[in-house]
Every structure is written in C-alpha cells, then in structure tokens.
Short mmCIF file of C-alpha atoms in Angstrom, two decimals:
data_model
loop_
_atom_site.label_atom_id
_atom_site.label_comp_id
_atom_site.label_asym_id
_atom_site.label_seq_id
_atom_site.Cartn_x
_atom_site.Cartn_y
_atom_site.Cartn_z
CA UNK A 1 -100.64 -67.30 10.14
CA UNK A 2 -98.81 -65.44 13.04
CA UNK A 3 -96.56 -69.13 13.70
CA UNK A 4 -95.83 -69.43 9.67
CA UNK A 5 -94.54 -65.88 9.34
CA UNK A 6 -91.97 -65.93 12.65
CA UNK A 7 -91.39 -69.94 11.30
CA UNK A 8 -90.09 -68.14 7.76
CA UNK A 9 -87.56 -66.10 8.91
CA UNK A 10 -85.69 -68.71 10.92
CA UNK A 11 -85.99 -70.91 7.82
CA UNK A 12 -84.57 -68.02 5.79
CA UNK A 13 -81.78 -67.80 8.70
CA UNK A 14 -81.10 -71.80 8.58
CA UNK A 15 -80.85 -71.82 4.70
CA UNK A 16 -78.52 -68.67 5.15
CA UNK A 17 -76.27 -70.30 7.17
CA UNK A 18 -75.99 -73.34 5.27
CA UNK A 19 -74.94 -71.57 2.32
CA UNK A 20 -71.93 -70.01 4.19
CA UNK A 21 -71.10 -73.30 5.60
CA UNK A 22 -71.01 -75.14 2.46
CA UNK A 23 -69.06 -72.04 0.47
CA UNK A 24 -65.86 -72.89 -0.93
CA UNK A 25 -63.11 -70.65 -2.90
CA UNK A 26 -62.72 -71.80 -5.69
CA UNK A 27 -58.74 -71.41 -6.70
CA UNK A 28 -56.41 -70.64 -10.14
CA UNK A 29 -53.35 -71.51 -11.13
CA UNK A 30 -51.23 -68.83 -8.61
CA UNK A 31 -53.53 -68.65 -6.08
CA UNK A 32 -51.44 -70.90 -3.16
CA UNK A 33 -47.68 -71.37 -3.01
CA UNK A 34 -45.77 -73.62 -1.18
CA UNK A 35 -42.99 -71.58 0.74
CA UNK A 36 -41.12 -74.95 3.18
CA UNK A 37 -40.66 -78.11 2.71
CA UNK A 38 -39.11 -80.63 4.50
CA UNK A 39 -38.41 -84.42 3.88
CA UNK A 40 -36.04 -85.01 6.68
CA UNK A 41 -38.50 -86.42 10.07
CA UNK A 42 -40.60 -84.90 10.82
CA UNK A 43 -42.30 -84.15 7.48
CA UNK A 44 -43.20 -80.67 7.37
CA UNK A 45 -44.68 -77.96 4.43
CA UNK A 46 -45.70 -74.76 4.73
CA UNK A 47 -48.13 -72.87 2.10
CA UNK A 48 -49.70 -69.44 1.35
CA UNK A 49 -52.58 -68.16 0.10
CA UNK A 50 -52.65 -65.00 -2.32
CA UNK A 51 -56.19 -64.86 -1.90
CA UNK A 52 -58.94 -64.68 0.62
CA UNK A 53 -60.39 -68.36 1.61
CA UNK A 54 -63.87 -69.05 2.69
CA UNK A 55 -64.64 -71.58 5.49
CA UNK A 56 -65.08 -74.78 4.81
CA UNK A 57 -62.81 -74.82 1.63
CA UNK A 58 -60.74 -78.06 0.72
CA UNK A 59 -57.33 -78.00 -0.46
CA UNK A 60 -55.37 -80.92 -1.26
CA UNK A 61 -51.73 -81.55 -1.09
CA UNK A 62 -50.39 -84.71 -2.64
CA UNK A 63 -46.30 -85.95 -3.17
CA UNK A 64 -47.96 -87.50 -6.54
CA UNK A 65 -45.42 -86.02 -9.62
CA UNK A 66 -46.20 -86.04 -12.81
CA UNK A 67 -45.30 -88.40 -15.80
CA UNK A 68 -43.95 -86.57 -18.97
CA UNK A 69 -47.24 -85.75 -20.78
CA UNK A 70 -48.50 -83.42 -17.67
CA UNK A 71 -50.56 -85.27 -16.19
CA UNK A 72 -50.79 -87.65 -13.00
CA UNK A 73 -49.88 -91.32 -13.64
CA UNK A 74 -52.78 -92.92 -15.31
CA UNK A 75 -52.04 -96.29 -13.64
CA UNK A 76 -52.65 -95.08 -10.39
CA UNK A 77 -49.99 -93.06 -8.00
CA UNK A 78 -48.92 -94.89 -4.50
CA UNK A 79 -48.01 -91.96 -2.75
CA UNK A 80 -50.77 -89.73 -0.81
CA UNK A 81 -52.35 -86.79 0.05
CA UNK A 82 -53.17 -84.88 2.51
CA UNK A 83 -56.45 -82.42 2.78
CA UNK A 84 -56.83 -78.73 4.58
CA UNK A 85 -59.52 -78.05 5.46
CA UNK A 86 -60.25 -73.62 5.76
CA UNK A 87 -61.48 -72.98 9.19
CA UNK A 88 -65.13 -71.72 9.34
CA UNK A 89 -63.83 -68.42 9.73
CA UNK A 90 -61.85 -68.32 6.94
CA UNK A 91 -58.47 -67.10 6.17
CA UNK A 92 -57.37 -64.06 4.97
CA UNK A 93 -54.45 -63.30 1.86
CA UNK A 94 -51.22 -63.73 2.96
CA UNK A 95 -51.88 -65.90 5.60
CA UNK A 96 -49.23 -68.44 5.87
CA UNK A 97 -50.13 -72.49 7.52
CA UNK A 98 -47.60 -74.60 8.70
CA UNK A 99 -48.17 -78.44 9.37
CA UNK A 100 -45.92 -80.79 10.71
CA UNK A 101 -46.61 -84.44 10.25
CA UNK A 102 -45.83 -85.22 13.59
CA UNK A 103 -48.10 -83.32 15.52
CA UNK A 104 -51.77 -83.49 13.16
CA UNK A 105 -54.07 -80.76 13.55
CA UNK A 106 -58.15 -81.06 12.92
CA UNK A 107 -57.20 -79.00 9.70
CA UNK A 108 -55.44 -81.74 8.11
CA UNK A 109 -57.02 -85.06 6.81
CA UNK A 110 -55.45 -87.80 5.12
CA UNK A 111 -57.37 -87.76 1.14
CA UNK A 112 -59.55 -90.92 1.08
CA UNK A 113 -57.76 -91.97 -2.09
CA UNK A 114 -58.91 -92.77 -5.96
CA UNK A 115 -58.00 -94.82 -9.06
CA UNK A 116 -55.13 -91.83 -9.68
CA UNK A 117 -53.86 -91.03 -6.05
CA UNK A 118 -54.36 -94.62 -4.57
CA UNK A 119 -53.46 -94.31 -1.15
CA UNK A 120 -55.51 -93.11 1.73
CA UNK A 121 -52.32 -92.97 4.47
CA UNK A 122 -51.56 -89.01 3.37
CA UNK A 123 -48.34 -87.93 2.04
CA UNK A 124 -44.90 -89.41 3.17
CA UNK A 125 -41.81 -86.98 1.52
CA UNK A 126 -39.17 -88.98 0.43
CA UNK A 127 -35.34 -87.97 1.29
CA UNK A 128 -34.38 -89.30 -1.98
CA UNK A 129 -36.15 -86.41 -3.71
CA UNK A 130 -39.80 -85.60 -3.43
CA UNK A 131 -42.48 -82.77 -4.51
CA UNK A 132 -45.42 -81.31 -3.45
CA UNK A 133 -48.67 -80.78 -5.79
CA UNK A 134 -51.77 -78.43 -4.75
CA UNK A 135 -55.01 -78.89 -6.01
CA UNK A 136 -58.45 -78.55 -5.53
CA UNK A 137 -61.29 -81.87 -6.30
CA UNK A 138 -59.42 -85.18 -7.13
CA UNK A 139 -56.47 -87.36 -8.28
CA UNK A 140 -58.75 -88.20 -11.19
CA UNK A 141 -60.11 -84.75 -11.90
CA UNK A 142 -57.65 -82.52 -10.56
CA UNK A 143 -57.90 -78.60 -10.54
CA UNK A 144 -54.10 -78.10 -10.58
CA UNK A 145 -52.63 -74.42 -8.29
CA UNK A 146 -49.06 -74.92 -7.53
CA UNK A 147 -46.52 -77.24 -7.43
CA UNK A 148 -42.58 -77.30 -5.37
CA UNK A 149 -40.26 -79.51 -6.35
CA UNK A 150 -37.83 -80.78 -4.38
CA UNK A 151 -36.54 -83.20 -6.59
CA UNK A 152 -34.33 -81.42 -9.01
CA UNK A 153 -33.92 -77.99 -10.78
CA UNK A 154 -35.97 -78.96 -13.44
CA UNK A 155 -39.16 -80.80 -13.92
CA UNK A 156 -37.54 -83.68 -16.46
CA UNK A 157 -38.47 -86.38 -14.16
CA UNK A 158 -40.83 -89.19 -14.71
CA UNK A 159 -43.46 -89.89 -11.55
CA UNK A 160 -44.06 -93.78 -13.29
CA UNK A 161 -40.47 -94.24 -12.82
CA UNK A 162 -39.73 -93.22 -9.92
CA UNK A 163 -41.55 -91.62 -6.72
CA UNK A 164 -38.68 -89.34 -6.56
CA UNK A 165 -39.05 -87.70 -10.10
CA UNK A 166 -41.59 -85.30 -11.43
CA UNK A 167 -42.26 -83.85 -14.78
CA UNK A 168 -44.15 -80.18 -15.12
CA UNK A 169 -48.22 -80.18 -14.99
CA UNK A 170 -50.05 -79.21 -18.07
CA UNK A 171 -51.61 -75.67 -16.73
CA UNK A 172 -48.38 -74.82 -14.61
CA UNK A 173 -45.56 -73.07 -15.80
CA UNK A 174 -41.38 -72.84 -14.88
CA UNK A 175 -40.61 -69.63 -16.80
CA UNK A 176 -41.28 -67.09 -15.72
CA UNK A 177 -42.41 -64.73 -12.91
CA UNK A 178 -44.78 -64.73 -10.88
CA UNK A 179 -45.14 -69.00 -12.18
CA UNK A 180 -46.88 -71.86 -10.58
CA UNK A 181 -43.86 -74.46 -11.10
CA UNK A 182 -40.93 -74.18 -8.80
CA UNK A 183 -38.04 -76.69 -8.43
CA UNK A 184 -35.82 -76.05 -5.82
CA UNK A 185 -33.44 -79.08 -6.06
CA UNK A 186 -29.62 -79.30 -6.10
CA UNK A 187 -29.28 -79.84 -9.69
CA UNK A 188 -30.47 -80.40 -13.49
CA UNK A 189 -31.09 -84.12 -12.90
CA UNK A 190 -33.94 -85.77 -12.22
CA UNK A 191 -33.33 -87.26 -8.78
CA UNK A 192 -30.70 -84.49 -8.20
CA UNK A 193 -32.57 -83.33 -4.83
CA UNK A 194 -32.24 -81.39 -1.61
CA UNK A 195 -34.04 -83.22 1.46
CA UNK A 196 -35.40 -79.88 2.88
CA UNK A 197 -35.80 -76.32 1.09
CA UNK A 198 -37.15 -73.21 2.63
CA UNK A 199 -37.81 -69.46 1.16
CA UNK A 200 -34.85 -67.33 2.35
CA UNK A 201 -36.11 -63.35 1.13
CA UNK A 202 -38.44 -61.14 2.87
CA UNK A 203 -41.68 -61.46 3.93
CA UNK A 204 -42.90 -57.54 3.56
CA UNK A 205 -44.18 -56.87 0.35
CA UNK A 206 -45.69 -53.90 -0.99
CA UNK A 207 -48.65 -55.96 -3.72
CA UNK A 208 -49.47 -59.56 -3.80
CA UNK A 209 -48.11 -59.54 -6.96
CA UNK A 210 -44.27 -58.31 -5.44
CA UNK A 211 -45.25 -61.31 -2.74
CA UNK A 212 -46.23 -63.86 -5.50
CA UNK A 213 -43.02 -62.99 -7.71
CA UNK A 214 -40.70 -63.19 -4.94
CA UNK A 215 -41.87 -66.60 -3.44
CA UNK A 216 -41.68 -68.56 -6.91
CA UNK A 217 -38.60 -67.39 -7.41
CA UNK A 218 -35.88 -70.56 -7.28
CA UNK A 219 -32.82 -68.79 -6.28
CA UNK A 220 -34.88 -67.33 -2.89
CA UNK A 221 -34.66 -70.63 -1.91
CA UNK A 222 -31.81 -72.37 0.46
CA UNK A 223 -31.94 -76.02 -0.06
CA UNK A 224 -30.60 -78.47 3.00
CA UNK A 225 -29.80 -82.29 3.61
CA UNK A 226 -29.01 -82.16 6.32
CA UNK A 227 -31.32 -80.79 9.25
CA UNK A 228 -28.02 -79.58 11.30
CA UNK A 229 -27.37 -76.80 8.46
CA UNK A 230 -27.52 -73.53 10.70
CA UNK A 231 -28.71 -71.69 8.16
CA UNK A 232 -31.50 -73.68 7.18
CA UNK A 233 -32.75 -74.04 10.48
CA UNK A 234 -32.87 -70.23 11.15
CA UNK A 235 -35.15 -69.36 8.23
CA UNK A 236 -37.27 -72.05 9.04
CA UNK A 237 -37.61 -70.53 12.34
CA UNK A 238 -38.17 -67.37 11.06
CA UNK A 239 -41.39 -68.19 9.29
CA UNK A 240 -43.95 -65.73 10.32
CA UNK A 241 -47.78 -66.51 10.53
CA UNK A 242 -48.57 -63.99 8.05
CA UNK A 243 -46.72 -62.36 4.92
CA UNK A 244 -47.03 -58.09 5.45
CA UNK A 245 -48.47 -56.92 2.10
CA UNK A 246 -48.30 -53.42 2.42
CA UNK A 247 -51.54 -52.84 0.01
CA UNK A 248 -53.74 -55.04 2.16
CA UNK A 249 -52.68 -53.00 5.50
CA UNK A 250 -55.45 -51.21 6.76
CA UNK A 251 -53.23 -48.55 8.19
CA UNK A 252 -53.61 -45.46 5.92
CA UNK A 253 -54.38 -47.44 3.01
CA UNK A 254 -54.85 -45.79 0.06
CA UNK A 255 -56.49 -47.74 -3.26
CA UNK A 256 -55.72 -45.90 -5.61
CA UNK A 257 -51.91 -46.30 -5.52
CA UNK A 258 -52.23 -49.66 -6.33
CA UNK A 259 -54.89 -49.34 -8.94
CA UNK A 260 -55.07 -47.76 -12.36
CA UNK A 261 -57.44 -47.21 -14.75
CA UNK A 262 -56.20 -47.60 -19.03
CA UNK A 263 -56.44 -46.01 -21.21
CA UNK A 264 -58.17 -42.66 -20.06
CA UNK A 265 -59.59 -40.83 -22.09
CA UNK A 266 -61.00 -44.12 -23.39
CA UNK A 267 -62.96 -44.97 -26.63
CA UNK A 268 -65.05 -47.57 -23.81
CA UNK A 269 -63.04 -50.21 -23.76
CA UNK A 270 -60.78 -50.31 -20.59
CA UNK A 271 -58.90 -51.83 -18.70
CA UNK A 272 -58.74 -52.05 -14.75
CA UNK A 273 -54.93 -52.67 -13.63
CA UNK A 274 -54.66 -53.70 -10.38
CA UNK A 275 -51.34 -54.71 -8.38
CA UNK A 276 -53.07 -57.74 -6.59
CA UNK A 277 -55.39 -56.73 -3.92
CA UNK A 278 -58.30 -58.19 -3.71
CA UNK A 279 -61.48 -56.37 -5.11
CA UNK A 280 -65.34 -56.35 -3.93
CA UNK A 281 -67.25 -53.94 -6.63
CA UNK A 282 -67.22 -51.43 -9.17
CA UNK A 283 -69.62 -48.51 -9.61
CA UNK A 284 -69.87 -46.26 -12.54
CA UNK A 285 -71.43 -43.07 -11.97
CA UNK A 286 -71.98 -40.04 -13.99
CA UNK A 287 -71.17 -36.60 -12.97
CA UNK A 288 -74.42 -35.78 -11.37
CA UNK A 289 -73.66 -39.01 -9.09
CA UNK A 290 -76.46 -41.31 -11.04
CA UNK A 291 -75.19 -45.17 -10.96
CA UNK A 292 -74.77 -46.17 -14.27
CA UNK A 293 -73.60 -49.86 -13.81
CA UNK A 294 -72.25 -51.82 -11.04
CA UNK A 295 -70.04 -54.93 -11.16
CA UNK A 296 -69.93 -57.06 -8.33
CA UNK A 297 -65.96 -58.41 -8.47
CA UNK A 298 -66.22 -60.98 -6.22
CA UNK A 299 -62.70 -61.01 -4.67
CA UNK A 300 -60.69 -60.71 -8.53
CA UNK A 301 -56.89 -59.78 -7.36
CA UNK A 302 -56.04 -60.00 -11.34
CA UNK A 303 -56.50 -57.06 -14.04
CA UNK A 304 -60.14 -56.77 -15.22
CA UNK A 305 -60.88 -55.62 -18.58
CA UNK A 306 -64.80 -53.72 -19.05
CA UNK A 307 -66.33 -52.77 -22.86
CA UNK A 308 -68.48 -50.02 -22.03
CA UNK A 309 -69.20 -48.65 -25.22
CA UNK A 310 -72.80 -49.95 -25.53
CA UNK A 311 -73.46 -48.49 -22.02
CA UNK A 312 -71.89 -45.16 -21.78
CA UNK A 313 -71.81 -42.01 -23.96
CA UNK A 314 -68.58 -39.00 -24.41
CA UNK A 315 -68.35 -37.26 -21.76
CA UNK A 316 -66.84 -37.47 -18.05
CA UNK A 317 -67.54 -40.42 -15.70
CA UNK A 318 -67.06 -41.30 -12.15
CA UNK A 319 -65.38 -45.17 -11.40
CA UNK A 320 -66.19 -46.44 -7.40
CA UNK A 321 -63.87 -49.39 -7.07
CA UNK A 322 -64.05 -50.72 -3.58
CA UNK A 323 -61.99 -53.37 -1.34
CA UNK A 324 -62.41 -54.54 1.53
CA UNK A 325 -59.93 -52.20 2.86
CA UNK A 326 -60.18 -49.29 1.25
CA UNK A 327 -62.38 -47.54 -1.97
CA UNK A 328 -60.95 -45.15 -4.42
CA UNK A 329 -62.72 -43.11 -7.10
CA UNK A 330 -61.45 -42.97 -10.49
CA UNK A 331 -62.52 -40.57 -13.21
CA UNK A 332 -63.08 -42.05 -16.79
CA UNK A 333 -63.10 -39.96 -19.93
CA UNK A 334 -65.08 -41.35 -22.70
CA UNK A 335 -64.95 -39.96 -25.87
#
C-alpha cells in the first residue's frame, strides 16, 4: 500500500505535465499580425501576437493566396509553409518573432504539405508580388488569423492564376479597423506589388486594441523594392522584440482604467468592456463578501457579455475581475 500511494502522486505529476506539454492556444481571427515582410534575399517576416501563447502551440505561415471565392485553391497550392512552433515557455502578448530564411531557428519547420498546400520545402516570397497567410491546423482545414499582402492594395487577385495574386479569405476582413486583411502593395492591381513592406508607427501603445488598430492599418506601412531604400532599412532595424502596451505593464497598473462595466445600474444583463488585456476570472460577490458566481475567463482580451438575472436579486453587488497583472473591483447595481 505504502509503494501505490507515493507511486500515485508521481503519476498525477507525469499526467500533469503532459497536459501542459501538449496545451495549445487556440487562435481567432485578430489574434496574430504580420508587422515585416520581405521578398528581396533573404526572405524575412516578422509577426505578433495580441494574445498570450502556450508552449507547444503551432502556427502556420503559408505564401498560399486565395482564389476569388475565399478559399485556398482547391486544386492544390505549390507554394509552402512554414510552421512556429511556441517555445515550452510560452510567449507572452505583444511579443514580436522575427525569422529570417537564411539563418533557421528550431522554432521554424517547413509544413509537411497536403492535397491544398502541396509542398513540403516552406515558403519562398516571390519579388513579383507575394503574401503571407496565418493559420492554425491545415491547408485542407484551415483555421484562418491574419493575412499581409504584399501583392497589391487590394485583395482582387486570383492565387490559381498566378502565385503572385491573392483574393480576400472568407472570415477576414479589409474594412475596417482593427481587420485581419491588410494589403500593403504599390497599387489597385493585382500584381501591382512592393518587394518588401515594413510597419513604420510606434510601437508604445496604451490597449491591445490601440496596438491591433494601429498595425492593420495600410498607410503605417512603407513599402520598398529595393533593399538600398534608407528608409526602409531603418525601420526594419528598428523592430523591437516586444510591442510596450501600456495596460499589460506591471508598473503601477491599474485595471480598472481599462475596464468598464455597462450598463450600471443594470436590469442583469451586462456587459464587461474591456480595452484588450487579457483576463483570468470574474467573481461576483454580495455586500457581505459571499461569492455568488465565479467565471473562469480563460485569457478573453474581447468584451464579455453576462445575463445575471436568474442568479442575482436588486440590490448592490461586488464584481472581482482579475488579470494576470492586476485585479480591480467593480460595483454592480441591480435593480
């Protein structure tokens, strides 16, 4: 008996850590963006993430377009892809990863290929006008984030007819801001391209959301074909490791700036509005400090919207909303 009960803890311990090692984020539309890219040798990209990212999670990065009815080409695409691979230590929002094709890195696979994305070499940008696609699972069942264009100023293109042309995703979106579809070419057409295009606005931000807005938006970016152009060269340089969102410092941060609660006094249906940072749980108390409920948010950066009115009764309540770098409380009237 005495060997089976120390034997069940390590078990315990082994299953434990096989469940962190096998965790993976899973991402929305939003959730990366792609802030450099670069066509001319050596093939380059940077990326960001919005969101905290759990060891072990896969991300894949393909210069597969899109044919005019959103999808991938159903007869197969010839270009490749590459897959990152989150450190086991994970990485945190706002984090940004550069790779240069040149010099590979044990982050960075090439994709093993399917019947959609057919080759297994990784990605190869084209100068003649090129894109990059993020997405999580496969070419054939694709979980579409983000997608920079290179190729044009508009996502008319046609991925079947040319490598160098892309159309828009179905699930990604141009209009807008923040959006998930940015083309940063040199004009309307669809092979109208810039070799090389980098973000050119700041890096300090005070939400995600500010962050998220400002990087999808086409005129921050200075497109190049040349990889001479001064200018170019000195904001690539200038790429830090790590975008400064002024929410998510843990220097005096205070929570409840950048969340709100809506509308207060409420009939118990609310809404949590909440400028991007990322968000662990919610607590409901009453006055007397009694938990009521508790929510566990699991990381949610978005708004969250709660109907309490089968739960909670008039009178004065006390909301615990904790991140991982701060907590604030929030009173809620119900009436």
């Amino acid at each position: 008996m005495k060997t089976k009960l120390l034997l069940l803890p390590f078990l315990m311990s082994c299953a434990l850590g096989m469940q962190r090692t096998q965790a993976q984020t899973t991402l929305v539309p939003g959730d990366i963006a792609i802030l450099w890219y670069q066509a001319d040798t050596p093939d380059s990209f940077a990326f960001t993430t919005f969101v905290d990212l759990e060891g072990g999670t896969q991300i894949l990065f393909t210069d597969c377009g899109a044919v005019p009815a959103g999808t991938f080409d159903p007869a197969g695409c010839g270009e490749g892809a590459n897959v990152y691979t989150v450190p086991v230590s994970g990485i945190e929002a706002g984090e940004i990863i550069s790779y240069n094709f040149a010099v590979p890195t044990s982050e960075f696979s090439n994709y093993s290929g399917d019947s959609v994305i057919t080759s297994a070499t990784g990605m190869s940008l084209s100068t003649g006008g090129d894109s990059i696609t993020v997405l999580q699972g496969t070419g054939e069942s694709p979980s579409l984030i983000f997608i920079l264009s290179g190729s044009s100023t508009t996502f008319s293109g046609d991925d079947s007819n040319s490598t160098t042309e892309t159309n828009l995703f179905t699930g990604l979106t141009d209009v807008g801001l923040p959006r998930t579809a940015v083309a940063v070419g040199s004009g309307p057409l669809p092979s109208q391209e810039f070799d090389n295009a980098v973000y050119s606005g700041s890096y300090t931000f005070t939400t995600i959301q500010d962050a998220k807005i400002a990087l999808t938006t086409p005129a921050n970016y200075v497109g190049a074909n040349d990889l001479l152009d001064s200018p170019y060269n000195a904001l690539v340089a200038a790429i830090p490791d790590k975008l400064n969102i002024l929410a998510l410092s843990t220097n005096e941060f205070d929570l409840g700036t950048v969340i709100s609660v809506y509308p207060n006094p409420s009939k118990g249906q609310i809404i949590i509005k909440n400028s991007g940072v990322a968000l662990e749980t919610l607590t409901i108390n009453d006055v007397n400090g009694r938990r009521i409920s508790y929510y566990d948010l699991n990381g949610a950066s978005g708004d969250q919207s709660l109907d309490l009115r089968n739960m909670l009764s008039s009178g004065m309540y006390l909301m615990e909303i904790v991140s991982k770098k701060g907590s604030t409380i929030k009173k809620l009237l119900i009436q």
